[in-house]
Amino acid sequence: LTPIQLSAERIKRKFAPKLSDDSEELEKMTGVIVRQTDDLRKIVDEFSKFARLPEPQKKTEDLGELVSAAVLLQEAGQPNVVFNLDLPAHEVLVEIDVTMISQSLINILKNAGEAIEARQIKSGEIPKGEIRISLEQRSDKALITISDNGIGLPEDRARLFEPYVTTRKQGTGLGLAIVKKIIEEHGGILRLSDAERFKDTRICGAKVVIDLPLSVEHQDIKANEGTT
């Protein structure tokens, strides 16, 4: 891909000045080559991540701290979106690879922000973008729910987990496939559905639910609490 891109750039530099009236057409054609090679490079990079995900290096972590850190990062990157975070007062301990789960959460929050931007462009609605994130503990699992008031999911939403399927013009279609693979590597489940309708908007956004098993240590603590 690099030789193709460099060759196109050299052609433009060498021949555009000599073509006078046709130089603009040449620049358009070489520009297409450069843009397409950039897009292909992104796909190759994403596929490499998807195909060669490392084995999770799991440690017992507080999932609440991880979710909070991911939201804090996205608040700085998406200043025009309101983030509503609901965390339990107690620790929610899970055995996870921090880097991989953080990557998954950031990817989902980033997708939510892009869906909000797409809705605002398409509908021209005034309501500010909002992303709601909650963490709760249910029996032997932790439940992360991320809802947005974005443009919503397509009808064939199940295909969004397939490699190279995307609804975004610049998307590679590997983001959700990677996230799903990471969650499953941790013994969890990733689900997509329509979000509950937010106030002041006619559009149902997207909801992502992540189930992760609690750590054995945490399950033992809850079992002991139940017998005391």
mmCIF file of C-alpha atoms in Angstrom:
data_model
loop_
_atom_site.group_PDB
_atom_site.id
_atom_site.type_symbol
_atom_site.label_atom_id
_atom_site.label_comp_id
_atom_site.label_asym_id
_atom_site.label_seq_id
_atom_site.Cartn_x
_atom_site.Cartn_y
_atom_site.Cartn_z
ATOM 1 C CA LEU A 1 0.000 0.000 0.000
ATOM 2 C CA THR A 2 2.834 2.412 0.768
ATOM 3 C CA PRO A 3 4.476 2.089 -2.696
ATOM 4 C CA ILE A 4 1.070 2.668 -4.339
ATOM 5 C CA GLN A 5 0.500 5.822 -2.303
ATOM 6 C CA LEU A 6 4.025 7.153 -2.850
ATOM 7 C CA SER A 7 3.801 6.480 -6.583
ATOM 8 C CA ALA A 8 0.530 8.384 -6.846
ATOM 9 C CA GLU A 9 2.017 11.327 -4.972
ATOM 10 C CA ARG A 10 5.102 11.326 -7.231
ATOM 11 C CA ILE A 11 2.933 11.223 -10.362
ATOM 12 C CA LYS A 12 1.025 14.253 -9.125
ATOM 13 C CA ARG A 13 4.174 16.200 -8.303
ATOM 14 C CA LYS A 14 5.932 15.352 -11.555
ATOM 15 C CA PHE A 15 3.164 15.627 -14.126
ATOM 16 C CA ALA A 16 0.576 18.046 -12.712
ATOM 17 C CA PRO A 17 2.706 21.156 -13.487
ATOM 18 C CA LYS A 18 3.142 19.978 -17.102
ATOM 19 C CA LEU A 19 -0.525 19.375 -17.853
ATOM 20 C CA SER A 20 -1.785 22.926 -17.290
ATOM 21 C CA ASP A 21 -5.537 22.645 -17.978
ATOM 22 C CA ASP A 22 -5.660 18.923 -17.164
ATOM 23 C CA SER A 23 -3.640 19.190 -13.951
ATOM 24 C CA GLU A 24 -6.768 19.509 -11.826
ATOM 25 C CA GLU A 25 -8.126 16.241 -13.225
ATOM 26 C CA LEU A 26 -4.834 14.476 -12.517
ATOM 27 C CA GLU A 27 -4.822 15.754 -8.944
ATOM 28 C CA LYS A 28 -8.362 14.443 -8.448
ATOM 29 C CA MET A 29 -7.404 10.979 -9.742
ATOM 30 C CA THR A 30 -4.240 10.709 -7.683
ATOM 31 C CA GLY A 31 -6.166 12.038 -4.693
ATOM 32 C CA VAL A 32 -8.593 9.134 -5.043
ATOM 33 C CA ILE A 33 -5.686 6.670 -5.043
ATOM 34 C CA VAL A 34 -4.170 8.229 -1.926
ATOM 35 C CA ARG A 35 -7.505 8.243 -0.052
ATOM 36 C CA GLN A 36 -8.290 4.654 -0.994
ATOM 37 C CA THR A 37 -4.881 3.401 0.113
ATOM 38 C CA ASP A 38 -5.391 5.213 3.427
ATOM 39 C CA ASP A 39 -8.753 3.475 3.854
ATOM 40 C CA LEU A 40 -7.236 0.097 2.988
ATOM 41 C CA ARG A 41 -4.453 0.666 5.513
ATOM 42 C CA LYS A 42 -7.043 1.306 8.235
ATOM 43 C CA ILE A 43 -8.862 -1.907 7.329
ATOM 44 C CA VAL A 44 -5.608 -3.889 7.383
ATOM 45 C CA ASP A 45 -4.685 -2.433 10.782
ATOM 46 C CA GLU A 46 -8.102 -3.226 12.223
ATOM 47 C CA PHE A 47 -8.088 -6.726 10.770
ATOM 48 C CA SER A 48 -4.690 -7.356 12.349
ATOM 49 C CA LYS A 49 -6.148 -6.422 15.723
ATOM 50 C CA PHE A 50 -9.176 -8.627 15.116
ATOM 51 C CA ALA A 51 -7.239 -11.667 13.903
ATOM 52 C CA ARG A 52 -4.427 -11.476 16.434
ATOM 53 C CA LEU A 53 -6.062 -10.459 19.675
ATOM 54 C CA PRO A 54 -3.704 -11.435 22.491
ATOM 55 C CA GLU A 55 -4.729 -13.828 25.234
ATOM 56 C CA PRO A 56 -6.378 -11.820 28.027
ATOM 57 C CA GLN A 57 -4.088 -11.219 31.000
ATOM 58 C CA LYS A 58 -6.780 -11.324 33.649
ATOM 59 C CA LYS A 59 -6.593 -9.830 37.124
ATOM 60 C CA THR A 60 -9.262 -9.052 39.688
ATOM 61 C CA GLU A 61 -10.376 -5.449 39.153
ATOM 62 C CA ASP A 62 -13.147 -3.123 40.255
ATOM 63 C CA LEU A 63 -15.295 -2.725 37.153
ATOM 64 C CA GLY A 64 -16.763 0.511 38.509
ATOM 65 C CA GLU A 65 -13.364 2.215 38.447
ATOM 66 C CA LEU A 66 -12.777 1.024 34.887
ATOM 67 C CA VAL A 67 -16.149 2.290 33.627
ATOM 68 C CA SER A 68 -15.633 5.620 35.392
ATOM 69 C CA ALA A 69 -12.193 6.076 33.800
ATOM 70 C CA ALA A 70 -13.539 5.301 30.304
ATOM 71 C CA VAL A 71 -16.366 7.818 30.718
ATOM 72 C CA LEU A 72 -13.988 10.485 32.026
ATOM 73 C CA LEU A 73 -11.817 10.060 28.945
ATOM 74 C CA GLN A 74 -14.767 10.365 26.581
ATOM 75 C CA GLU A 75 -16.159 13.404 28.398
ATOM 76 C CA ALA A 76 -12.959 15.209 27.481
ATOM 77 C CA GLY A 77 -13.137 13.980 23.881
ATOM 78 C CA GLN A 78 -16.868 14.668 23.403
ATOM 79 C CA PRO A 79 -17.542 18.028 25.106
ATOM 80 C CA ASN A 80 -20.892 18.475 23.327
ATOM 81 C CA VAL A 81 -22.355 15.283 24.801
ATOM 82 C CA VAL A 82 -23.829 14.884 28.301
ATOM 83 C CA PHE A 83 -22.637 11.729 30.072
ATOM 84 C CA ASN A 84 -24.866 10.383 32.852
ATOM 85 C CA LEU A 85 -23.056 7.764 34.917
ATOM 86 C CA ASP A 86 -24.770 5.524 37.475
ATOM 87 C CA LEU A 87 -22.428 3.335 39.522
ATOM 88 C CA PRO A 88 -23.087 1.232 42.631
ATOM 89 C CA ALA A 89 -21.564 2.425 45.907
ATOM 90 C CA HIS A 90 -19.752 -0.880 46.402
ATOM 91 C CA GLU A 91 -17.014 -2.566 44.406
ATOM 92 C CA VAL A 92 -17.963 -4.858 41.532
ATOM 93 C CA LEU A 93 -15.040 -7.266 41.199
ATOM 94 C CA VAL A 94 -14.395 -9.051 37.908
ATOM 95 C CA GLU A 95 -11.455 -10.961 36.464
ATOM 96 C CA ILE A 96 -10.507 -9.058 33.314
ATOM 97 C CA ASP A 97 -7.725 -7.797 31.120
ATOM 98 C CA VAL A 98 -7.918 -4.078 31.921
ATOM 99 C CA THR A 99 -6.495 -2.942 28.578
ATOM 100 C CA MET A 100 -8.875 -5.048 26.497
ATOM 101 C CA ILE A 101 -12.039 -4.183 28.439
ATOM 102 C CA SER A 102 -11.075 -0.487 28.502
ATOM 103 C CA GLN A 103 -10.623 -0.599 24.730
ATOM 104 C CA SER A 104 -14.083 -2.140 24.377
ATOM 105 C CA LEU A 105 -15.788 0.480 26.550
ATOM 106 C CA ILE A 106 -14.047 3.360 24.790
ATOM 107 C CA ASN A 107 -15.029 1.932 21.411
ATOM 108 C CA ILE A 108 -18.707 1.664 22.422
ATOM 109 C CA LEU A 109 -18.785 5.187 23.904
ATOM 110 C CA LYS A 110 -17.092 6.572 20.797
ATOM 111 C CA ASN A 111 -19.661 4.823 18.578
ATOM 112 C CA ALA A 112 -22.461 6.325 20.683
ATOM 113 C CA GLY A 113 -21.035 9.811 20.193
ATOM 114 C CA GLU A 114 -20.788 9.280 16.430
ATOM 115 C CA ALA A 115 -24.402 8.041 16.339
ATOM 116 C CA ILE A 116 -25.524 11.224 18.112
ATOM 117 C CA GLU A 117 -23.637 13.356 15.605
ATOM 118 C CA ALA A 118 -25.238 11.422 12.729
ATOM 119 C CA ARG A 119 -28.718 12.004 14.197
ATOM 120 C CA GLN A 120 -28.123 15.726 14.599
ATOM 121 C CA ILE A 121 -26.934 16.022 11.007
ATOM 122 C CA LYS A 122 -29.799 13.965 9.579
ATOM 123 C CA SER A 123 -32.731 15.344 11.579
ATOM 124 C CA GLY A 124 -31.510 18.757 12.640
ATOM 125 C CA GLU A 125 -32.954 18.140 16.102
ATOM 126 C CA ILE A 126 -31.908 20.594 18.810
ATOM 127 C CA PRO A 127 -31.712 18.310 21.898
ATOM 128 C CA LYS A 128 -28.165 17.861 23.103
ATOM 129 C CA GLY A 129 -26.546 14.488 22.773
ATOM 130 C CA GLU A 130 -26.759 12.272 25.837
ATOM 131 C CA ILE A 131 -25.134 8.962 26.753
ATOM 132 C CA ARG A 132 -26.321 7.043 29.806
ATOM 133 C CA ILE A 133 -24.008 4.518 31.420
ATOM 134 C CA SER A 134 -24.965 2.256 34.279
ATOM 135 C CA LEU A 135 -23.309 -0.610 36.132
ATOM 136 C CA GLU A 136 -25.204 -3.037 38.285
ATOM 137 C CA GLN A 137 -24.616 -6.367 39.931
ATOM 138 C CA ARG A 138 -27.021 -9.219 39.401
ATOM 139 C CA SER A 139 -26.432 -12.550 41.083
ATOM 140 C CA ASP A 140 -23.175 -13.866 39.607
ATOM 141 C CA LYS A 141 -22.674 -11.247 36.889
ATOM 142 C CA ALA A 142 -22.014 -7.573 36.294
ATOM 143 C CA LEU A 143 -24.183 -5.673 33.838
ATOM 144 C CA ILE A 144 -22.954 -2.595 31.956
ATOM 145 C CA THR A 145 -25.626 -0.712 29.996
ATOM 146 C CA ILE A 146 -24.748 2.098 27.589
ATOM 147 C CA SER A 147 -27.632 3.971 25.927
ATOM 148 C CA ASP A 148 -27.541 6.962 23.597
ATOM 149 C CA ASN A 149 -30.025 9.271 21.889
ATOM 150 C CA GLY A 150 -28.300 8.873 18.554
ATOM 151 C CA ILE A 151 -29.578 7.850 15.154
ATOM 152 C CA GLY A 152 -30.408 4.310 16.279
ATOM 153 C CA LEU A 153 -29.691 0.847 14.934
ATOM 154 C CA PRO A 154 -30.405 -0.512 11.449
ATOM 155 C CA GLU A 155 -33.014 -3.246 11.014
ATOM 156 C CA ASP A 156 -30.360 -5.909 10.380
ATOM 157 C CA ARG A 157 -28.523 -4.964 13.583
ATOM 158 C CA ALA A 158 -27.244 -8.505 14.178
ATOM 159 C CA ARG A 159 -24.944 -8.067 11.183
ATOM 160 C CA LEU A 160 -23.120 -5.225 12.950
ATOM 161 C CA PHE A 161 -21.116 -7.887 14.778
ATOM 162 C CA GLU A 162 -19.859 -9.287 11.475
ATOM 163 C CA PRO A 163 -16.438 -8.146 10.203
ATOM 164 C CA TYR A 164 -16.539 -5.330 7.606
ATOM 165 C CA VAL A 165 -20.204 -4.466 8.223
ATOM 166 C CA THR A 166 -20.583 -0.788 9.115
ATOM 167 C CA THR A 167 -23.152 1.999 8.875
ATOM 168 C CA ARG A 168 -20.532 4.763 8.874
ATOM 169 C CA LYS A 169 -18.912 6.144 5.754
ATOM 170 C CA GLN A 170 -15.415 6.034 7.264
ATOM 171 C CA GLY A 171 -15.957 2.890 9.359
ATOM 172 C CA THR A 172 -13.946 -0.292 8.854
ATOM 173 C CA GLY A 173 -16.692 -2.542 10.206
ATOM 174 C CA LEU A 174 -14.346 -4.232 12.677
ATOM 175 C CA GLY A 175 -14.966 -2.194 15.834
ATOM 176 C CA LEU A 176 -17.972 -4.102 17.191
ATOM 177 C CA ALA A 177 -16.594 -7.410 15.932
ATOM 178 C CA ILE A 178 -13.457 -6.823 18.013
ATOM 179 C CA VAL A 179 -15.482 -5.726 21.055
ATOM 180 C CA LYS A 180 -17.708 -8.823 20.816
ATOM 181 C CA LYS A 181 -14.668 -11.075 20.578
ATOM 182 C CA ILE A 182 -13.047 -9.408 23.610
ATOM 183 C CA ILE A 183 -16.204 -9.746 25.722
ATOM 184 C CA GLU A 184 -16.606 -13.396 24.763
ATOM 185 C CA GLU A 185 -12.930 -14.037 25.616
ATOM 186 C CA HIS A 186 -13.880 -12.918 29.126
ATOM 187 C CA GLY A 187 -16.836 -15.302 29.313
ATOM 188 C CA GLY A 188 -19.303 -12.466 28.756
ATOM 189 C CA ILE A 189 -22.114 -11.574 26.372
ATOM 190 C CA LEU A 190 -22.599 -8.458 24.224
ATOM 191 C CA ARG A 191 -26.111 -7.456 23.142
ATOM 192 C CA LEU A 192 -27.574 -4.651 21.009
ATOM 193 C CA SER A 193 -31.101 -3.288 21.236
ATOM 194 C CA ASP A 194 -33.116 -0.078 20.957
ATOM 195 C CA ALA A 195 -32.669 2.388 23.792
ATOM 196 C CA GLU A 196 -35.613 3.690 25.755
ATOM 197 C CA ARG A 197 -36.805 6.901 24.113
ATOM 198 C CA PHE A 198 -35.017 9.928 25.561
ATOM 199 C CA LYS A 199 -36.908 13.075 26.470
ATOM 200 C CA ASP A 200 -37.426 15.627 23.658
ATOM 201 C CA THR A 201 -36.443 13.306 20.825
ATOM 202 C CA ARG A 202 -38.527 11.245 18.424
ATOM 203 C CA ILE A 203 -35.709 8.812 17.698
ATOM 204 C CA CYS A 204 -34.916 5.661 19.644
ATOM 205 C CA GLY A 205 -31.158 5.464 19.995
ATOM 206 C CA ALA A 206 -29.038 2.397 20.594
ATOM 207 C CA LYS A 207 -28.460 0.378 23.743
ATOM 208 C CA VAL A 208 -25.450 -1.847 24.323
ATOM 209 C CA VAL A 209 -25.519 -4.318 27.199
ATOM 210 C CA ILE A 210 -22.411 -6.139 28.409
ATOM 211 C CA ASP A 211 -22.685 -9.119 30.771
ATOM 212 C CA LEU A 212 -19.462 -10.084 32.548
ATOM 213 C CA PRO A 213 -19.112 -12.812 35.167
ATOM 214 C CA LEU A 214 -18.173 -11.667 38.658
ATOM 215 C CA SER A 215 -14.829 -12.835 39.969
ATOM 216 C CA VAL A 216 -14.847 -16.048 41.999
ATOM 217 C CA GLU A 217 -13.658 -13.972 44.959
ATOM 218 C CA HIS A 218 -16.660 -11.658 44.647
ATOM 219 C CA GLN A 219 -19.079 -14.561 44.290
ATOM 220 C CA ASP A 220 -17.643 -16.115 47.464
ATOM 221 C CA ILE A 221 -18.143 -12.831 49.336
ATOM 222 C CA LYS A 222 -21.788 -12.625 48.225
ATOM 223 C CA ALA A 223 -22.362 -16.274 49.145
ATOM 224 C CA ASN A 224 -20.964 -15.693 52.618
ATOM 225 C CA GLU A 225 -23.125 -12.600 53.048
ATOM 226 C CA GLY A 226 -26.142 -14.721 52.191
ATOM 227 C CA THR A 227 -25.374 -17.250 54.926
ATOM 228 C CA THR A 228 -24.757 -14.768 57.735
#
